[in-house]
Amino acid sequence: MLASFNQTTRYLFLAFIAMSVTACGFHLRGQVEIPQALKTITLTSEAKSNTFNTSLRIALTRAGITVVDAKDAGDDVLELKVNAITTADTVLARNSSNDVTQIERRMSTSYFIREDDGKSLYGPRTVSVSKTLSNQNSEESTKAAYNKSKEEDMSEELATQLIYDLGYAPLK
């Protein structure tokens, strides 16, 4: 069909498609612009997950955010406080013996941005991810290793989701 169009018609057709996709609100989801006030922060995490804390620090660095110690921070440095991570499982499938074979695990945390005096400027905000976990009726060691690797993936996704959400903080 496109082979029979002349070059001008092809360009108009492609421009029309591009405008249609843009008009519907579609955009590629990439790095968001972090507010300038959040470019240097202190971090307090009560997540109780070393995997998440490491993933969060990596994600913060990738987003151009510098994390400093609270004792070295000035009065204008804000604090990112992350609360404990919660998980919830929903059974999705069982086998003929009524053993669970598949679950959906939801991992979430809430966070907020505070001034050095403890006053909250943004939040609390909740971010969450979920993943379907299969092999729940496998041997216990296999199941534990599988679930651990999936939870590590979820920790990275949760950290990325938190950084993405920070981009919408109404701070200057």
CSV table of C-alpha atoms in Angstrom, one decimal, residues 31-156:
chain,number,residue,atom,x,y,z
A,31,GLN,CA,13.7,9.5,32.8
A,32,VAL,CA,11.7,12.3,34.3
A,33,GLU,CA,13.1,15.7,35.2
A,34,ILE,CA,13.8,15.7,39.0
A,35,PRO,CA,13.1,19.1,40.7
A,36,GLN,CA,16.2,21.1,41.5
A,37,ALA,CA,15.3,21.1,45.2
A,38,LEU,CA,15.8,17.3,45.2
A,39,LYS,CA,19.2,17.2,43.4
A,40,THR,CA,20.9,16.9,46.8
A,41,ILE,CA,19.0,15.0,49.6
A,42,THR,CA,19.5,13.0,52.7
A,43,LEU,CA,18.0,9.5,52.8
A,44,THR,CA,16.3,7.8,55.7
A,45,SER,CA,15.1,4.3,54.8
A,46,GLU,CA,13.1,2.0,57.1
A,47,ALA,CA,12.6,-0.5,54.2
A,48,LYS,CA,14.4,-3.3,56.1
A,49,SER,CA,15.6,-4.6,52.7
A,50,ASN,CA,19.2,-4.3,51.7
A,51,THR,CA,18.3,-5.1,48.1
A,52,PHE,CA,15.8,-2.3,47.9
A,53,ASN,CA,18.1,0.2,49.7
A,54,THR,CA,20.9,-0.6,47.3
A,55,SER,CA,18.5,-0.4,44.3
A,56,LEU,CA,17.2,2.9,45.5
A,57,ARG,CA,20.7,4.4,45.9
A,58,ILE,CA,21.6,3.3,42.4
A,59,ALA,CA,18.3,4.7,41.0
A,60,LEU,CA,18.9,8.0,42.8
A,61,THR,CA,22.4,8.3,41.4
A,62,ARG,CA,21.2,7.5,37.9
A,63,ALA,CA,18.6,10.2,38.2
A,64,GLY,CA,21.3,12.8,39.1
A,65,ILE,CA,20.5,13.0,42.8
A,66,THR,CA,23.3,13.2,45.3
A,67,VAL,CA,22.7,11.6,48.7
A,68,VAL,CA,24.6,13.2,51.5
A,69,ASP,CA,24.8,12.3,55.2
A,70,ALA,CA,22.4,14.1,57.5
A,71,LYS,CA,25.3,15.5,59.6
A,72,ASP,CA,26.9,17.0,56.4
A,73,ALA,CA,23.7,18.4,55.0
A,74,GLY,CA,22.9,22.1,55.1
A,75,ASP,CA,19.6,23.7,56.1
A,76,ASP,CA,18.3,23.7,52.6
A,77,VAL,CA,18.9,20.0,52.0
A,78,LEU,CA,15.7,18.0,52.0
A,79,GLU,CA,15.2,14.5,53.4
A,80,LEU,CA,13.7,11.5,51.5
A,81,LYS,CA,12.1,9.3,54.1
A,82,VAL,CA,11.1,5.8,53.0
A,83,ASN,CA,8.8,3.8,55.2
A,84,ALA,CA,8.9,0.0,55.6
A,85,ILE,CA,8.1,-2.2,52.6
A,86,THR,CA,4.9,-4.2,52.8
A,87,THR,CA,4.1,-7.3,50.8
A,88,ALA,CA,0.8,-8.9,50.1
A,89,ASP,CA,0.1,-12.2,48.3
A,90,THR,CA,-3.0,-13.2,46.4
A,91,VAL,CA,-3.5,-16.8,45.4
A,92,LEU,CA,-4.1,-17.0,41.6
A,93,ALA,CA,-4.0,-20.8,40.9
A,94,ARG,CA,-4.1,-24.1,42.7
A,95,ASN,CA,-3.5,-27.6,41.4
A,96,SER,CA,-5.7,-30.7,41.7
A,97,SER,CA,-4.4,-31.3,45.2
A,98,ASN,CA,-5.4,-27.8,46.2
A,99,ASP,CA,-1.7,-26.8,46.6
A,100,VAL,CA,-1.0,-23.2,45.6
A,101,THR,CA,0.8,-23.0,42.2
A,102,GLN,CA,0.7,-19.3,41.4
A,103,ILE,CA,0.5,-16.2,43.4
A,104,GLU,CA,0.5,-12.4,42.8
A,105,ARG,CA,2.9,-10.6,45.1
A,106,ARG,CA,2.4,-6.9,45.6
A,107,MET,CA,5.2,-4.9,47.1
A,108,SER,CA,4.7,-1.3,48.2
A,109,THR,CA,6.2,1.4,50.3
A,110,SER,CA,5.3,5.0,51.1
A,111,TYR,CA,7.7,7.9,51.2
A,112,PHE,CA,7.7,11.6,51.8
A,113,ILE,CA,10.0,14.6,51.4
A,114,ARG,CA,10.7,16.5,54.6
A,115,GLU,CA,12.6,19.6,55.6
A,116,ASP,CA,15.4,19.4,58.2
A,117,ASP,CA,12.9,20.4,61.0
A,118,GLY,CA,10.7,17.4,60.1
A,119,LYS,CA,7.9,19.3,58.3
A,120,SER,CA,6.6,17.3,55.4
A,121,LEU,CA,6.7,19.1,52.0
A,122,TYR,CA,5.5,16.2,49.8
A,123,GLY,CA,3.7,13.0,50.7
A,124,PRO,CA,3.1,10.6,52.0
A,125,ARG,CA,3.1,9.0,48.6
A,126,THR,CA,2.7,5.3,48.0
A,127,VAL,CA,4.5,3.4,45.2
A,128,SER,CA,3.9,-0.3,44.4
A,129,VAL,CA,4.7,-3.0,42.0
A,130,SER,CA,3.3,-6.5,41.5
A,131,LYS,CA,4.5,-9.7,39.9
A,132,THR,CA,3.1,-13.1,39.3
A,133,LEU,CA,5.1,-15.8,40.9
A,134,SER,CA,4.8,-19.3,39.5
A,135,ASN,CA,6.4,-22.6,40.8
A,136,GLN,CA,4.8,-22.2,44.2
A,137,ASN,CA,4.3,-26.0,44.5
A,138,SER,CA,8.0,-26.8,43.7
A,139,GLU,CA,10.4,-28.2,46.2
A,140,GLU,CA,10.9,-25.7,49.0
A,141,SER,CA,14.5,-24.7,48.2
A,142,THR,CA,13.6,-24.2,44.5
A,143,LYS,CA,10.6,-22.1,45.5
A,144,ALA,CA,12.6,-20.0,47.9
A,145,ALA,CA,15.4,-19.3,45.4
A,146,TYR,CA,12.8,-18.4,42.7
A,147,ASN,CA,10.9,-16.1,45.0
A,148,LYS,CA,14.0,-14.4,46.2
A,149,SER,CA,15.2,-13.6,42.7
A,150,LYS,CA,11.7,-12.2,41.8
A,151,GLU,CA,11.7,-10.1,44.9
A,152,GLU,CA,15.1,-8.7,44.0
A,153,ASP,CA,13.6,-7.7,40.6
A,154,MET,CA,10.6,-6.2,42.3
A,155,SER,CA,12.9,-4.1,44.6
A,156,GLU,CA,14.6,-2.6,41.6
